[in-house]
Amino acid sequence: MDIRRVPRAAIDDAQWDRLISHSRQGVLYAFSWYLDRVCERWEALVVGGSTGYSLVMPIPLRRKWGHWVVSQPYFCQYLGVFAQEAIAADVLKQFVSAMVRHYSYISSYSFSPYHGAALASEKGRSLLVGNVELEHTHWLRIAEGSSGRLYTADRRRNLRSANRYGWSIVDSTDMNPLIELFKKYHAPTIGVHPRAYESLRRIVSLAKVRVSIQYACLAGQIHAGILIVESMGHAIYLFNASDTVGRRGNARTLLIDRYLQRNSKDLKLFDFESPPIASISSFYASFAAEAVPIIKISNNRMSFPIPTLMRWRRAFYWNLRSVFKPL
């Protein structure tokens, strides 16, 4: 298979986006215009040419230690190989081999759940190189009229409690209150780079994406909010935040449920974009969402002293976080 490395400037956007929109693995993250918003720079490994691409693999890049390295960007949970048909494990292996050959440092690269059957098994993971991690997101596959009926008993109870709390649900186009909520109540404990907020603003400004921003309010004050993006019948729970009042009143449970009830006829899939945190995964699973695998790889072939300096930097960073961790 002739897999070519193609710089961003040489990618035919029309051909690329046509393949993504018709691919079995199609997702918002992989469109050229989305990658342009969330990546410092990106390239691709492709099969095909002037008559059209048959297989493509986006490669997101970030400047680090004076080198361009492969790095999964914010608000782009997974990528992988895209084609109009299902992709066999040996094809994935060839693309991974090409990526390792062309890029000496892969900080992180996450493969779509659509590759899960091929990669999540022990045999599939043996096809990969470097460090391999298994993570999950949660997908709610939507059948019209089914939203809410399959929630866990605990989630239904919390939803009833939220309905009694007196929340006012407000649609908005202003994401600033949501970002400020997140900065105040979430960012101090997890650490967030300022460029994450910049990426989020660029995504919301995209004309090609349907964006839904909703707030839960009491007496005119915002206590929780969610931001969801939609493309091709696929909704992604991209960003959310809540203060203590919002958490106590199950505001995000109500916001998610209202969104699903209102939009289920237009959706095939709701992706919770789950982080690898057990309590959050359990919350998303309570909406009847299923855990689907994401395979993440990393690999470092850079020459000394860069790998050693990176290890020292990581050790210093984590020690610093442990010293200043909030009580």
XYZ file of C-alpha atoms in Angstrom:
327
model
C 0.000 0.000 0.000
C 1.388 3.394 -1.026
C 0.886 5.619 2.047
C 2.108 9.162 1.457
C 2.858 11.935 3.942
C 1.089 15.093 2.770
C 1.611 18.577 4.287
C -1.438 20.710 5.062
C -0.869 23.043 2.109
C -1.043 20.127 -0.355
C -4.291 18.636 0.974
C -7.307 19.046 -1.284
C -9.953 20.214 1.210
C -12.917 19.327 -1.003
C -11.703 15.764 -1.569
C -10.737 15.373 2.074
C -14.047 16.589 3.500
C -16.029 14.579 0.955
C -14.335 11.400 2.165
C -14.864 12.284 5.841
C -18.567 13.017 5.295
C -19.084 9.656 3.529
C -16.745 7.554 5.655
C -17.841 4.759 7.979
C -15.803 6.449 10.721
C -16.900 10.028 9.979
C -16.778 12.479 12.872
C -16.616 16.247 13.273
C -13.039 16.087 14.587
C -11.661 14.933 11.217
C -12.961 17.652 8.878
C -10.244 19.915 7.502
C -11.905 23.084 8.804
C -12.213 21.625 12.313
C -8.590 20.478 12.394
C -7.575 23.971 11.266
C -9.243 25.375 14.403
C -7.916 22.962 17.031
C -4.404 22.102 15.782
C -1.303 24.267 15.860
C -0.502 22.467 12.640
C -1.590 19.235 10.999
C -0.572 16.961 8.163
C -1.888 13.655 6.870
C -1.013 10.183 5.742
C -3.070 9.356 2.662
C -3.727 6.724 0.047
C -5.006 8.095 -3.251
C -4.267 11.155 -5.307
C -5.665 13.413 -8.008
C -8.841 11.379 -8.494
C -9.647 11.328 -4.778
C -8.484 9.961 -1.454
C -9.428 6.400 -0.497
C -7.817 6.333 2.964
C -6.717 9.267 5.131
C -5.212 9.660 8.590
C -5.026 13.178 10.081
C -1.809 13.846 12.018
C -2.163 16.706 14.563
C 1.118 18.418 15.436
C 2.321 20.674 18.228
C 5.584 22.548 18.711
C 7.556 21.072 21.613
C 11.237 21.427 22.487
C 11.810 23.037 19.101
C 10.314 20.052 17.247
C 6.933 19.353 15.684
C 5.521 16.332 17.527
C 2.317 14.330 17.120
C -0.086 15.423 19.857
C -3.841 14.953 20.256
C -5.289 18.480 20.517
C -7.910 19.833 22.893
C -11.533 19.121 21.899
C -10.503 16.355 19.524
C -10.818 13.176 21.545
C -9.946 10.737 18.768
C -8.990 10.491 15.105
C -7.641 7.445 13.248
C -7.957 6.204 9.673
C -10.992 7.168 7.580
C -12.444 5.369 4.559
C -15.807 4.582 3.016
C -15.584 0.996 4.248
C -14.617 -0.733 7.483
C -10.863 -0.781 8.025
C -9.050 -4.037 8.725
C -6.418 -4.385 11.439
C -3.587 -4.924 8.943
C -4.437 -1.600 7.248
C -4.331 0.166 10.605
C -0.981 -1.471 11.298
C 0.442 -0.117 8.029
C -0.719 3.402 8.879
C 0.718 3.198 12.398
C 4.027 1.956 10.970
C 4.035 4.873 8.526
C 3.319 7.336 11.340
C 6.171 5.966 13.461
C 8.487 6.081 10.448
C 7.669 9.709 9.612
C 7.370 11.168 13.131
C 10.083 10.550 15.712
C 7.982 11.659 18.675
C 4.324 10.733 19.158
C 3.281 12.395 22.399
C -0.267 11.049 22.056
C -2.525 9.810 19.293
C -6.002 8.390 19.945
C -7.854 6.027 17.621
C -11.598 6.241 17.003
C -13.957 3.775 18.721
C -14.806 2.646 15.188
C -11.381 0.973 15.267
C -12.206 -0.626 18.605
C -13.005 -4.093 17.275
C -9.703 -4.173 15.414
C -7.485 -2.691 18.135
C -9.016 -3.210 21.583
C -8.370 -6.959 21.730
C -5.028 -8.287 22.909
C -4.221 -9.371 19.347
C -5.199 -5.979 17.946
C -3.121 -4.063 20.466
C -0.121 -6.217 19.568
C -0.245 -4.625 16.093
C 0.600 -1.244 17.616
C 3.960 0.152 18.690
C 5.250 2.177 21.631
C 3.122 2.680 24.728
C -0.493 1.588 24.281
C -3.328 2.664 26.599
C -6.987 1.688 26.592
C -9.432 4.483 27.413
C -13.163 4.888 26.821
C -15.749 7.414 25.861
C -19.498 6.907 26.246
C -21.874 6.782 23.294
C -25.636 7.026 23.568
C -27.153 5.529 20.429
C -30.442 7.316 19.984
C -33.728 5.843 18.803
C -36.472 8.445 18.442
C -38.653 8.598 21.527
C -36.363 6.415 23.645
C -34.490 9.173 25.491
C -35.038 8.982 29.220
C -36.734 5.590 29.347
C -33.473 3.674 29.773
C -31.787 5.904 32.365
C -30.712 4.151 35.548
C -33.051 4.386 38.546
C -30.629 6.777 40.251
C -30.494 9.066 37.198
C -34.305 9.133 36.919
C -34.520 9.995 40.617
C -31.991 12.829 40.198
C -33.895 14.100 37.175
C -37.126 14.256 39.183
C -35.241 16.134 41.894
C -33.860 18.589 39.309
C -37.348 19.217 37.931
C -38.544 20.131 41.439
C -35.588 22.470 42.024
C -37.076 25.312 40.016
C -34.433 25.616 37.324
C -34.950 27.984 34.421
C -33.294 26.643 31.249
C -31.943 29.365 28.961
C -30.607 28.968 25.416
C -27.702 31.275 24.629
C -25.056 32.174 22.072
C -22.683 33.539 24.728
C -20.121 31.034 25.991
C -18.314 33.461 28.327
C -20.389 32.636 31.444
C -19.682 28.941 30.850
C -15.936 29.525 30.577
C -15.955 31.664 33.731
C -17.839 28.949 35.641
C -15.276 26.408 34.501
C -12.315 28.621 35.418
C -13.686 29.207 38.912
C -15.003 25.764 39.856
C -13.056 23.221 37.775
C -9.787 24.552 36.341
C -8.003 25.076 39.708
C -8.119 21.344 40.483
C -7.242 19.940 37.056
C -5.051 22.592 35.424
C -6.044 23.939 32.005
C -3.803 25.657 29.464
C -5.172 29.011 28.187
C -5.010 27.743 24.604
C -7.854 25.325 25.442
C -10.243 28.259 25.819
C -8.900 29.804 22.614
C -9.572 26.551 20.738
C -13.091 26.404 22.152
C -13.849 29.937 20.974
C -12.596 29.083 17.480
C -14.841 26.007 17.364
C -17.920 27.969 18.427
C -17.221 30.533 15.693
C -17.400 27.859 12.968
C -20.346 28.466 10.667
C -20.366 24.794 9.598
C -21.100 23.487 13.100
C -24.393 23.644 14.951
C -23.620 24.787 18.498
C -26.012 24.514 21.431
C -25.223 26.468 24.622
C -27.670 26.119 27.502
C -27.640 27.432 31.056
C -29.495 26.443 34.219
C -30.480 29.519 36.228
C -32.100 30.374 39.547
C -33.388 33.906 40.137
C -31.540 35.040 37.019
C -28.159 33.679 38.140
C -26.317 31.036 36.098
C -25.267 27.966 38.093
C -24.475 25.431 35.348
C -24.053 25.244 31.602
C -23.352 22.855 28.741
C -21.968 23.277 25.224
C -22.808 20.681 22.574
C -21.707 20.619 18.934
C -23.476 18.693 16.179
C -22.455 17.372 12.784
C -23.873 14.579 10.598
C -26.378 13.488 13.255
C -23.566 13.112 15.785
C -23.686 15.332 18.889
C -20.631 15.829 21.108
C -20.880 16.989 24.730
C -17.865 19.221 24.300
C -17.775 21.413 27.406
C -19.670 21.905 30.655
C -19.374 23.484 34.087
C -21.305 23.851 37.322
C -20.979 25.548 40.678
C -21.938 23.915 43.990
C -25.583 24.982 43.677
C -25.768 23.470 40.201
C -24.277 20.199 41.398
C -26.590 20.019 44.398
C -29.603 20.677 42.175
C -28.572 18.158 39.461
C -28.609 20.979 36.916
C -26.453 19.209 34.322
C -28.663 16.116 34.486
C -31.609 18.335 33.592
C -29.706 20.187 30.856
C -28.566 16.968 29.168
C -32.030 15.416 29.382
C -33.732 18.522 27.966
C -31.263 18.578 25.082
C -31.856 14.894 24.298
C -35.637 15.211 24.508
C -35.630 18.213 22.199
C -33.170 16.877 19.606
C -33.547 13.089 19.565
C -35.381 13.061 16.229
C -32.356 14.683 14.542
C -29.625 12.614 16.204
C -28.171 9.155 15.743
C -25.457 9.368 18.371
C -24.634 11.423 21.455
C -20.953 11.301 22.461
C -20.268 12.272 26.079
C -16.529 12.702 25.325
C -15.685 10.989 28.613
C -12.439 11.685 30.464
C -10.707 8.713 32.171
C -12.298 9.476 35.559
C -14.460 6.746 37.109
C -17.059 9.019 38.737
C -17.642 10.962 35.511
C -17.813 7.770 33.435
C -20.410 6.398 35.854
C -22.466 9.589 35.508
C -22.495 9.316 31.709
C -23.267 5.595 31.797
C -26.361 6.364 33.893
C -27.945 7.958 30.797
C -27.867 4.485 29.170
C -24.688 5.333 27.267
C -22.292 2.483 26.500
C -18.546 2.576 27.050
C -16.678 2.333 23.729
C -12.898 1.873 23.470
C -10.348 4.485 22.474
C -6.812 3.214 21.919
C -4.129 5.806 22.654
C -0.506 5.355 21.628
C 2.716 7.227 22.310
C 6.226 6.602 21.028
C 9.544 8.421 21.349
C 12.448 7.845 18.964
C 14.084 11.225 19.566
C 17.795 11.157 20.317
C 19.436 12.058 23.640
C 19.117 14.417 25.497
C 15.532 15.310 24.497
C 13.809 12.225 26.048
C 15.736 12.701 29.314
C 14.835 16.401 29.499
C 11.187 15.528 28.883
C 11.188 13.012 31.752
C 12.767 15.590 34.085
C 10.189 18.178 33.048
C 7.285 15.779 33.663
C 8.672 14.781 37.081
C 9.122 18.438 38.072
C 5.590 19.292 36.902
C 3.907 16.493 38.866
C 5.964 17.221 41.994
C 4.944 20.862 41.749
C 1.277 19.906 41.404
C 1.480 17.653 44.471
C 2.949 20.504 46.543
C 0.305 23.034 45.527
C -2.672 20.674 45.220
C -5.757 22.323 46.785
C -7.005 20.787 50.038
